[in-house]
Each structure stands twice: as structure tokens, then as C-alpha cells.
CSV table of C-alpha atoms and ligand atoms in Angstrom, one decimal:
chain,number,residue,atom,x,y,z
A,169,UNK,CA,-36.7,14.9,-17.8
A,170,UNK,CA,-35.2,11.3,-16.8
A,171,UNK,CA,-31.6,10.7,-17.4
A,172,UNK,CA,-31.9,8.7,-20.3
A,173,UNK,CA,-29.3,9.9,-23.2
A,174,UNK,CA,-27.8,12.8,-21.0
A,175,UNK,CA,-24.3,13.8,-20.9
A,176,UNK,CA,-22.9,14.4,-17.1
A,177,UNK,CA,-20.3,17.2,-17.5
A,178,UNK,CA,-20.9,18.8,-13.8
A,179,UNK,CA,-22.0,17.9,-11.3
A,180,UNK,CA,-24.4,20.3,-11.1
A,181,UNK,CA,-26.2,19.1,-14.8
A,182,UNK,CA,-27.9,17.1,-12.3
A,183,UNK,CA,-31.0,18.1,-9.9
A,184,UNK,CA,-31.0,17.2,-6.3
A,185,UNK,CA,-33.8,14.5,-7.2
A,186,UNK,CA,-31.7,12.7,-9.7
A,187,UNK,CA,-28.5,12.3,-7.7
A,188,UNK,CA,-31.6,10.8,-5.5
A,189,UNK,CA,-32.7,8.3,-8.0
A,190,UNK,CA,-29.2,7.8,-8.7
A,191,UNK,CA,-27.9,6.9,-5.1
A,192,UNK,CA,-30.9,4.7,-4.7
A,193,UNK,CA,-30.6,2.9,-7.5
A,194,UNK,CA,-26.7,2.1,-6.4
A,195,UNK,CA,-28.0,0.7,-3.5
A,196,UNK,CA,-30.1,-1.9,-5.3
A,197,UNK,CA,-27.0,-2.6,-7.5
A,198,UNK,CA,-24.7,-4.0,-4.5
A,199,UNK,CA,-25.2,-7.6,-4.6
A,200,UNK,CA,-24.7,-7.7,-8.8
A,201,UNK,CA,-21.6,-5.5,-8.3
A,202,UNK,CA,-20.6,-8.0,-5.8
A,203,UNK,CA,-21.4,-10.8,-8.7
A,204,UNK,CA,-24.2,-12.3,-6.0
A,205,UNK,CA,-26.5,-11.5,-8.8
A,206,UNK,CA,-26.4,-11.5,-12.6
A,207,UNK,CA,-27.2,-8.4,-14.7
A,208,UNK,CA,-28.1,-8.3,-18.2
A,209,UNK,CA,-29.5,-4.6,-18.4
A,210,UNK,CA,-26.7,-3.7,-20.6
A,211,UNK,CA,-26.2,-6.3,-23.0
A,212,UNK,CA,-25.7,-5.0,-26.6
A,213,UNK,CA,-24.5,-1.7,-25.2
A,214,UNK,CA,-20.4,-0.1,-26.0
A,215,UNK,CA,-18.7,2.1,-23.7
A,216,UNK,CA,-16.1,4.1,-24.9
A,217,UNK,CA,-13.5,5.1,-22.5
A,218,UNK,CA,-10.9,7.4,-23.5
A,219,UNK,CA,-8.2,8.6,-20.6
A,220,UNK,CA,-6.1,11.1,-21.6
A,221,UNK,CA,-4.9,11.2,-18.0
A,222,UNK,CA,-3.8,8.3,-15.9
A,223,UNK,CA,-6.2,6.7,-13.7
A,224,UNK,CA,-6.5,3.2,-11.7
A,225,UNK,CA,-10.1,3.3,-10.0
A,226,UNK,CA,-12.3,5.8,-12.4
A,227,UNK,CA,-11.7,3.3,-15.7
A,228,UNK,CA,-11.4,-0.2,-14.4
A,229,UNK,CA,-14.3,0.5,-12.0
A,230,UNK,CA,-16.3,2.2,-15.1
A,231,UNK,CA,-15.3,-1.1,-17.0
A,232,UNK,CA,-16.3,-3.6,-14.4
A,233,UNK,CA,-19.6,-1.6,-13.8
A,234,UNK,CA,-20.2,-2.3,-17.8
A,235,UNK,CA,-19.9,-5.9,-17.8
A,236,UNK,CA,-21.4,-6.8,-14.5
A,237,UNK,CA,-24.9,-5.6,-16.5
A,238,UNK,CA,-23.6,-7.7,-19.4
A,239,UNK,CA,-21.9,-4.7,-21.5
A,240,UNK,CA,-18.8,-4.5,-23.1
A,241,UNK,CA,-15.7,-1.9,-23.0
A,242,UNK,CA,-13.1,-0.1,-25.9
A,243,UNK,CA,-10.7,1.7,-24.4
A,244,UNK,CA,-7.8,3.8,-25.1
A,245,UNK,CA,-5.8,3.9,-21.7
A,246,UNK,CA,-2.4,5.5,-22.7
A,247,UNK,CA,-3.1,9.2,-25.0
A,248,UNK,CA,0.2,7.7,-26.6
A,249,UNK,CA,-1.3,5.1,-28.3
A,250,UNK,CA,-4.0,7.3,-29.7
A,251,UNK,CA,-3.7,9.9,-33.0
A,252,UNK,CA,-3.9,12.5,-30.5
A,253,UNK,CA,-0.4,11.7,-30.2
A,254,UNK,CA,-0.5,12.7,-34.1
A,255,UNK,CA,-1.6,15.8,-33.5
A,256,UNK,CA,-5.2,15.3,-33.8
A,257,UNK,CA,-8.1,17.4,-32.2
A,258,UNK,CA,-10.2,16.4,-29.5
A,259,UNK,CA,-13.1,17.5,-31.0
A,260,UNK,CA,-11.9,15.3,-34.2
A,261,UNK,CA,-11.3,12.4,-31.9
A,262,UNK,CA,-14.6,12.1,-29.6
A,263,UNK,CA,-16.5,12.7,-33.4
A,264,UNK,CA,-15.4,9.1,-34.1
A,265,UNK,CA,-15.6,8.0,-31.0
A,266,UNK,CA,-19.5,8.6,-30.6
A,267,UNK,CA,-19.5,6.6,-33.5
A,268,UNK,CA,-17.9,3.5,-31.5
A,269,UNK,CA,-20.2,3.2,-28.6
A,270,UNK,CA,-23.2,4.0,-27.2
A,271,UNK,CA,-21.6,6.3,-24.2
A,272,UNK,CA,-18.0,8.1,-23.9
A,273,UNK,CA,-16.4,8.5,-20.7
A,274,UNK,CA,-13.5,11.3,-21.1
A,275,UNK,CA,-10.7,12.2,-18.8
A,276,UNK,CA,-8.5,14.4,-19.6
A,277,UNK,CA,-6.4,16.9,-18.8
A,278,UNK,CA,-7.7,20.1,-20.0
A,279,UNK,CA,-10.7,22.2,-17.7
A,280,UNK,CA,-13.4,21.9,-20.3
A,281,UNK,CA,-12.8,18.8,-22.2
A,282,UNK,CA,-15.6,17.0,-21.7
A,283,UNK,CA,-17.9,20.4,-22.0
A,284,UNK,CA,-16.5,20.6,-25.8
A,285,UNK,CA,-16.9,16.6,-26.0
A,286,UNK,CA,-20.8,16.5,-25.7
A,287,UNK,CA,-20.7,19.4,-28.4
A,288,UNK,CA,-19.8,16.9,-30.6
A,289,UNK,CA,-20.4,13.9,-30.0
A,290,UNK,CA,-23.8,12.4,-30.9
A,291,UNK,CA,-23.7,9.8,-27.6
A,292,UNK,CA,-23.8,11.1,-24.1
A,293,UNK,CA,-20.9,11.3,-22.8
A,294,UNK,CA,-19.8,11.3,-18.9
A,295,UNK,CA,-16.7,14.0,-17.4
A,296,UNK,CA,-14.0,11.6,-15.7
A,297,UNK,CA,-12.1,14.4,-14.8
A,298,UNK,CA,-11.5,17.5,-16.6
A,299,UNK,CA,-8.3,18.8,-15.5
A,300,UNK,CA,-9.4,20.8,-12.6
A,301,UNK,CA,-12.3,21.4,-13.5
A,302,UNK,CA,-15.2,18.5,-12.5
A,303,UNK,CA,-15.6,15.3,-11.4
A,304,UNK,CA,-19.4,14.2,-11.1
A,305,UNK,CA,-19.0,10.5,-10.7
A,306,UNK,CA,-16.4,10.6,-7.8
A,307,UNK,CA,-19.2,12.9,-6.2
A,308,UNK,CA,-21.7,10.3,-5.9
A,309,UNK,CA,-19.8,7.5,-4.8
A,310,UNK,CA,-18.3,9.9,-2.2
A,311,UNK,CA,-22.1,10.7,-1.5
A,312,UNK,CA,-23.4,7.1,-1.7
A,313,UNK,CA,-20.4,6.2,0.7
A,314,UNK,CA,-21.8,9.0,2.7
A,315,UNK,CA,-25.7,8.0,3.0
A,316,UNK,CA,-24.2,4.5,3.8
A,317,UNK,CA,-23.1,5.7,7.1
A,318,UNK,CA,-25.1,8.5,8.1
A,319,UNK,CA,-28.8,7.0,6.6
A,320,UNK,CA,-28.9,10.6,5.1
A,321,UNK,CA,-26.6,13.5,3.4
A,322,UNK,CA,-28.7,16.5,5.4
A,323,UNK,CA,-27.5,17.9,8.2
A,324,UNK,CA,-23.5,16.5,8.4
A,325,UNK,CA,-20.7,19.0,8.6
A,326,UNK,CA,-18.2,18.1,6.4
A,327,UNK,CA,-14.4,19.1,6.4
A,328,UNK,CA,-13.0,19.4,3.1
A,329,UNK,CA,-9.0,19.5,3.6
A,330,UNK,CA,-5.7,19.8,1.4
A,331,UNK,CA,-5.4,21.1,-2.1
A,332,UNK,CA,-8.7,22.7,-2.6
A,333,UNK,CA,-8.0,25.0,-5.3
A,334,UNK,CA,-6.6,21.9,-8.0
A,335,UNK,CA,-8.3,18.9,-6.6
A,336,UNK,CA,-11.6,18.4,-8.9
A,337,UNK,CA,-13.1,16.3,-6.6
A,338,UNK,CA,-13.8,18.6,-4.5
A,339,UNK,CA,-14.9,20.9,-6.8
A,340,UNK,CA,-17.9,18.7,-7.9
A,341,UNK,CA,-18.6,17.4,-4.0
A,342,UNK,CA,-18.9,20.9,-2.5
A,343,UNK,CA,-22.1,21.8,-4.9
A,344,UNK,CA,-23.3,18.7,-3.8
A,345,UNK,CA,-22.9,19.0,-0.2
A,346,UNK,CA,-24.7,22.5,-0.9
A,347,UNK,CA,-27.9,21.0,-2.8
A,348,UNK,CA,-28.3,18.6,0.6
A,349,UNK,CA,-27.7,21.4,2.5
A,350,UNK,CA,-24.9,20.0,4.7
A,351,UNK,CA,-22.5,22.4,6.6
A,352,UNK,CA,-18.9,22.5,4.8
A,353,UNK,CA,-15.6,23.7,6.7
A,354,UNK,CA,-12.4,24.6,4.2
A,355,UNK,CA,-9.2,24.0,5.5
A,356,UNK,CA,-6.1,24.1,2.9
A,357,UNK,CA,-2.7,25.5,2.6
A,358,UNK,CA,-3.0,29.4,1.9
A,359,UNK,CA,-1.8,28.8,-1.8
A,360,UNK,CA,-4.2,25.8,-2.1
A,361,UNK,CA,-7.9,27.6,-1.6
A,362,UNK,CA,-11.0,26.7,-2.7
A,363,UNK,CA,-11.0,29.2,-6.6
A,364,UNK,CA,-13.0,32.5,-6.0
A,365,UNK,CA,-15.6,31.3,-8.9
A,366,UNK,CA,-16.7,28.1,-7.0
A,367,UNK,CA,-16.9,29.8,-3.6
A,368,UNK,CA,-19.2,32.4,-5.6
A,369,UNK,CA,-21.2,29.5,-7.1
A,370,UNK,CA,-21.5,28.5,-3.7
A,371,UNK,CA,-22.4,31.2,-1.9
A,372,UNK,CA,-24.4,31.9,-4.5
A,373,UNK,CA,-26.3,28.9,-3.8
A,374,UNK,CA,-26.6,30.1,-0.3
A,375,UNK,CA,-24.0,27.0,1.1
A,376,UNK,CA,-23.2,27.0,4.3
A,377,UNK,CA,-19.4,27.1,4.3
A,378,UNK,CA,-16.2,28.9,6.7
A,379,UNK,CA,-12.9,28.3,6.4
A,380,UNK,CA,-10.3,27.2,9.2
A,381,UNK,CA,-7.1,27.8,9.3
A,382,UNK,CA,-7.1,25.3,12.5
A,383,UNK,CA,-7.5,21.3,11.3
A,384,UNK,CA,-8.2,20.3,15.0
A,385,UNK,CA,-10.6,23.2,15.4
A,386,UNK,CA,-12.4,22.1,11.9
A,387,UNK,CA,-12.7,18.6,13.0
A,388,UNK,CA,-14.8,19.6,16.4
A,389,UNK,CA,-18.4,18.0,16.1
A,390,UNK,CA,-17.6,17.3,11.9
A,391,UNK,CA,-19.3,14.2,10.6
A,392,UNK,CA,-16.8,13.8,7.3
A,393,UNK,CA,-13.0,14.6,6.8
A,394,UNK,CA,-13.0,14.5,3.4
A,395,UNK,CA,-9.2,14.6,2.3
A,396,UNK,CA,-7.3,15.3,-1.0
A,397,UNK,CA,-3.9,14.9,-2.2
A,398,UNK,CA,-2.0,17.7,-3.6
A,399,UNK,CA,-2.5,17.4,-7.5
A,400,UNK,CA,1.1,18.1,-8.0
A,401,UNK,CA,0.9,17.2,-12.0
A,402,UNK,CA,-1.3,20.7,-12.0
A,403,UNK,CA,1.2,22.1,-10.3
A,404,UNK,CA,3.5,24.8,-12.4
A,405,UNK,CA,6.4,25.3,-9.9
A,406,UNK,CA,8.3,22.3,-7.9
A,407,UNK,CA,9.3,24.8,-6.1
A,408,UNK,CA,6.3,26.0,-4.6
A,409,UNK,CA,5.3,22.3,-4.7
A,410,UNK,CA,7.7,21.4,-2.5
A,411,UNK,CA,7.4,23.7,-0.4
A,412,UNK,CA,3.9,22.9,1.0
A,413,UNK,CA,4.3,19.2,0.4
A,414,UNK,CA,3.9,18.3,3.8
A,415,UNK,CA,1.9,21.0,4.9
A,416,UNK,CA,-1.1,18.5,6.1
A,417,UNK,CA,-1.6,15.2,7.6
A,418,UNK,CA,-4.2,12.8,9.1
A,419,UNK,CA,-2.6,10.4,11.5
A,420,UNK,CA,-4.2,8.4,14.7
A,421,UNK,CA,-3.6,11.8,17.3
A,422,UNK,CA,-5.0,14.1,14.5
A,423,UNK,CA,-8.2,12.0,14.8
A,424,UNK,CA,-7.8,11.7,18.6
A,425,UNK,CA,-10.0,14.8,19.5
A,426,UNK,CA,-13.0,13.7,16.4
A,427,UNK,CA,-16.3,12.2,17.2
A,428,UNK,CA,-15.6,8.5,17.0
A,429,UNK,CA,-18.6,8.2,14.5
A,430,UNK,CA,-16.6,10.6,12.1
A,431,UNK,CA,-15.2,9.1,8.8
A,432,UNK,CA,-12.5,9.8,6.6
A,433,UNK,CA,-12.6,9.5,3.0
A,434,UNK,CA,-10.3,10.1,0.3
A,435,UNK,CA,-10.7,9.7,-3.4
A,436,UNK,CA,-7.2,7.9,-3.7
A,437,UNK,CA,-4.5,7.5,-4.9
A,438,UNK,CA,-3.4,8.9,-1.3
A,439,UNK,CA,0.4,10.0,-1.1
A,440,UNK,CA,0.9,11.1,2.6
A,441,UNK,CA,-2.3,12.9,3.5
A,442,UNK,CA,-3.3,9.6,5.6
A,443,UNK,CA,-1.0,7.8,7.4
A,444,UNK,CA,-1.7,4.0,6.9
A,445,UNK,CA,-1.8,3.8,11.3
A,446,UNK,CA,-5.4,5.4,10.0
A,447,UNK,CA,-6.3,2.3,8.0
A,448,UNK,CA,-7.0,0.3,10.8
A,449,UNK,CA,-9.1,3.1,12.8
A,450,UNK,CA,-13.3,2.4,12.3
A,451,UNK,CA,-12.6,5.9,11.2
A,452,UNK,CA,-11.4,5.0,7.7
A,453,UNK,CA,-13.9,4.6,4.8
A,454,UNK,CA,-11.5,5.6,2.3
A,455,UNK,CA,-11.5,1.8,1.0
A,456,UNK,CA,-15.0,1.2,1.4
A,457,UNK,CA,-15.5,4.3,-0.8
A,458,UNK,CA,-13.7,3.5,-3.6
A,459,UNK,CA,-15.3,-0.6,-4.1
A,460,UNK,CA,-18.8,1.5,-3.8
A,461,UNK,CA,-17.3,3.2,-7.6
A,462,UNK,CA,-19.0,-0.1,-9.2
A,463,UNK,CA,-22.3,-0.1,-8.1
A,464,UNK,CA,-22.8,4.0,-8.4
A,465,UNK,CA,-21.1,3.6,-12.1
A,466,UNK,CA,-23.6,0.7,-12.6
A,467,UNK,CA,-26.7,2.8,-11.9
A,468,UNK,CA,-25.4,5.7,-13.5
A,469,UNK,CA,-24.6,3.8,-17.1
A,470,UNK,CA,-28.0,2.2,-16.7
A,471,UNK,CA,-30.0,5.5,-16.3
A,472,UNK,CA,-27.8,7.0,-18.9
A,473,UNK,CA,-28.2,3.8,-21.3
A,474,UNK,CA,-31.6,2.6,-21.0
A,475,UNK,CA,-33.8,5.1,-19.0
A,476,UNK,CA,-34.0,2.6,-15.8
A,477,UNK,CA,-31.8,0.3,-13.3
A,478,UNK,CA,-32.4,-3.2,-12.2
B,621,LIG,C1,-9.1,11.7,-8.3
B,621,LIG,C2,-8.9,12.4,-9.6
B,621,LIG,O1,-8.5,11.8,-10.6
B,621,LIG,O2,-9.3,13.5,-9.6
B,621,LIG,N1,-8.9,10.3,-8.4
B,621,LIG,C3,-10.0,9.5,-8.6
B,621,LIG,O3,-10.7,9.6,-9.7
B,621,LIG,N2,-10.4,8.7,-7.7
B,621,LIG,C4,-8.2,12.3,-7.2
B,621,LIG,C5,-6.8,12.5,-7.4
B,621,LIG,O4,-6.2,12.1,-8.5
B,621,LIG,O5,-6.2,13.0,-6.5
């Protein structure tokens, strides 16, 4: 059906042959995300982005994506300066909004947001994070990121540690990881599982997935240690929060007993899941995930925009 006009909500809104296209086309973006070459695709075009949650790397890398193909940004970047502060709906809100741009991106921190978004809003619009719910885009630079170092997503076992059950990264990533038929190995604080309904999905989907209550044991023969922080703003108790603050962490002797072609990625911000002795390991691609936001974001806003990428 081409992607042209569609809204990306889940991950899973998208076929395995379209995250294809999609990954592809990144790779032919590099050198104009890297300003070695000049992109016009999306001259003309508006993006709306509208964070109701904070965020560093999702909107500036959204925004640079947009005017490296010649395409321009509004924003609102602090909910306080927007009438939601007024008391006004969302659904009021993106209604206006869709009549700004030509796309929406939404964060925000509600599970659903962006579901009830593309109800109403007459432009596509793209899920930045709904509470934690989804986060498609971080799922295909983590999977570009991926493909860059392996030459192919089949195949890899992937270890998906730390606060499974909030982090929406890894929410999106694991039905990904499922549609490429990798091999996925849980490992979380008790209180911090995977949710039943997305195991279900996955099984479901007949995913190969175990959990490990071992990290060391998880990491034997694993291709990807895929590590999240512990979403502590979804977090009801401080309590409980502080009691499994430091209940996981990746230094140099964690990594000691991995396959030295293993990497380690991270959708950042990091807290003290990695310690920075990892930065300097060949095992860290943490970094080199997060610059490869531009080029995914500029193939995605293209398909989305105008049907076809440069
Ligand atoms: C993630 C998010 O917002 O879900 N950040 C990001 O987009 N790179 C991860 C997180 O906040 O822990």
C-alpha cells in the first residue's frame, strides 16, 4: 500500500517489507544527514512536533532530519507553553495542529495518545513515545544500527535488559526482533517484566523468547545487549524505585565473558546502566545509534511525505 500519508502509531502498523524499504532507504540518506550531500525532497513540507514529554534526541534529530531534505519545523517543546496547560484536550489540540503542517510527531505521556491523535487529525501523524506504550521510530534506528553491524537482522540473539515492563522502547523493538525472527533473551528486575499482553503478542507471533534471571548466563553466544534505563517518571512509588535502582549494571567485567563482536546499545539518556569504562570498549554502539536517528527519521518523513526517498 506504500507509505505515503500513513500514520506510524506501533510499530507493528508496519509490515516486515516496509521496515525493509525503510532501513534501506536510511542507508542511502547517510552522506545528506552527514550534509556531504544536499536534499531538497522536502522543501515546501511543515512538521509539527508537539512534546508533551521531555526529550533531547527524538525532536532535535526529527528536526534536523526535516531540514537536511530542505523542510521546515514548528514546535511546541515545553506542554507549558501550550493551551494544554489551559486545560485543553488533546484531541482539540492535534485538530489544529493537522491544520499547521503536513505531518505531526506526538510524544506524550499518556499510553494511547498518539492512537487517538491520528483519529483526528487529517495529517499523518508519527508516535514519539506514548507513555509506555510505543516507540516505532527508536525501533528502526535501533534496527538500522543493527543491520550496520551484523549485514542482517536474522538470526542474532538479542538480550533485552533492565526495566522491561515501562521502557517503550523495548516494547516496539521486541515485535520487531520477532518479525526478523531473531532470538530474544529477557532479563529485568522481578518487578520490572516484560507486561503479560506484549509477551502474549509475542508468543502469539510465535517469537522466540526465555527469560534469565542470570545477566552473565543471557549474554553467552548473544549478538545485542540491548539496555534500558529505569523509566522512573512512570514510576508510582520512590520507594519501590529506590529500591531496585541499582539492581543492574553493564561495566568492562560484565562484558568480559561476551563475544567480542557483541554490541551494546542503549536508547539514551543512560543514568547508570552503562558505566562510561564501556564507552571506550569496540563493544559500545550506544553513540553510533543515536547519530543514525537522522538518516532513519529522513527516510521515514520522506516515505511518509512524498511516497519516495532520495
Ligand atoms: C527513550 C524514550 O523516550 O522512550 N528515549 C529516546 O527516545 N531515545 C528512552 C528513555 O527515555 O529511557
Amino acid at each position: 500500500m506504500g507509505l505515503k500519508g500513513r500514520d506510524v502509531i506501533s510499530i507493528r502498523d508496519l509490515a516486515r517489507e516496509e521496515i525493509d524499504e525503510l532501513l534501506a532507504a536510511a542507508r542511502r540518506m547517510i552522506p545528506y544527514a552527514e550534509g556531504r550531500k544536499r536534499g531538497h525532497a522536502l522543501e515546501d513540507q511543515i512538521l509539527v512536533l508537539a512534546f508533551f514529554e521531555p526529550s533531547t534526541r527524538t525532536r532535535l534529530s526529527f528536526d534536523t532530519a526535516m531540514q537536511r531534505l530542505g523542510g521546515r519545523c514548528v514546535t511546541i517543546a515545553d506542554p507549558g507553553s501550550s493551551s494544554i496547560r489551559k486545560g485543553e484536550s488533546l484531541s482539540d489540540t492535534v485538530r489544529m495542529l493537522s491544520a499547521y503542517g503536513d505531518a505531526i510527531v506526538l510524544r506524550h505521556p499518556n499510553e494511547g495518545a498518539a492512537r487517538l491523535a491520528a483519529t483526528v487529525s487529517d495529517r499523518p501523524v508519527i508516535n514519539a513515545g506514548d507513555g509506555a506504550g510505543q516507540h516505532p521510530t527508536q525501533t528502526l534506528l535501533d534496527l538500522a544500527t543493527m543491520q550496520e553491524a551484523f549485514g542482517t537482522l536474522s538470526g542474532l540473539k538479542v538480550v533485552l535488559l533492565g526495566d522491561l515492563r515501562f521502557g517503550r522502547t523495548v516494547h516496539s523493538l521486541a515485535h520487531a526482533l520477532a518479525l526478523f525472527g531473531s532470538q530474544m533473551v529477557l532479563v529485568s528486575p522481578p518487578q520490572l517484566r516484560l507486561p503479560e499482553e506484549v509477551r502474549e503478542q509475542l508468543d502469539h507471533a510465535g517469537a522466540k523468547v526465555e527469560e534469565e534471571e542470570q545477566l552473565h548466563r543471557a549474554l553467552r553466544d548473544a549478538d545485542v545487549l540491548y539496555v534500558t534505563r529505569m523509566q522512573r517518571e512512570r514510576f508510582g512509588d520512590d520507594l519501590e524505585f529506590a529500591r531496585i535502582a541499582d539492581s543492574y549494571r553493564v561495566d568492562t567485567n560484565v562484558l568480559a565473558a561476551a563475544k567480542s563482536r557483541l554490541i551494546v546499545l542503549h536508547p539514551l539518556p543512560r543514568t547508570v546502566e552503562i558505566a562510561p569504562e564501556v564507552d571506550g570498549t569496540p563493544h559500545a554502539a550506544y553513540f553510533r545509534q543515536a547519530s543514525l536517528a537522522v538518516p532513519v527519521r529522513m527516510a521515514l518523513l520522506s516515505l511518509i511525505l512524498t511516497g519516495k526517498a532520495p
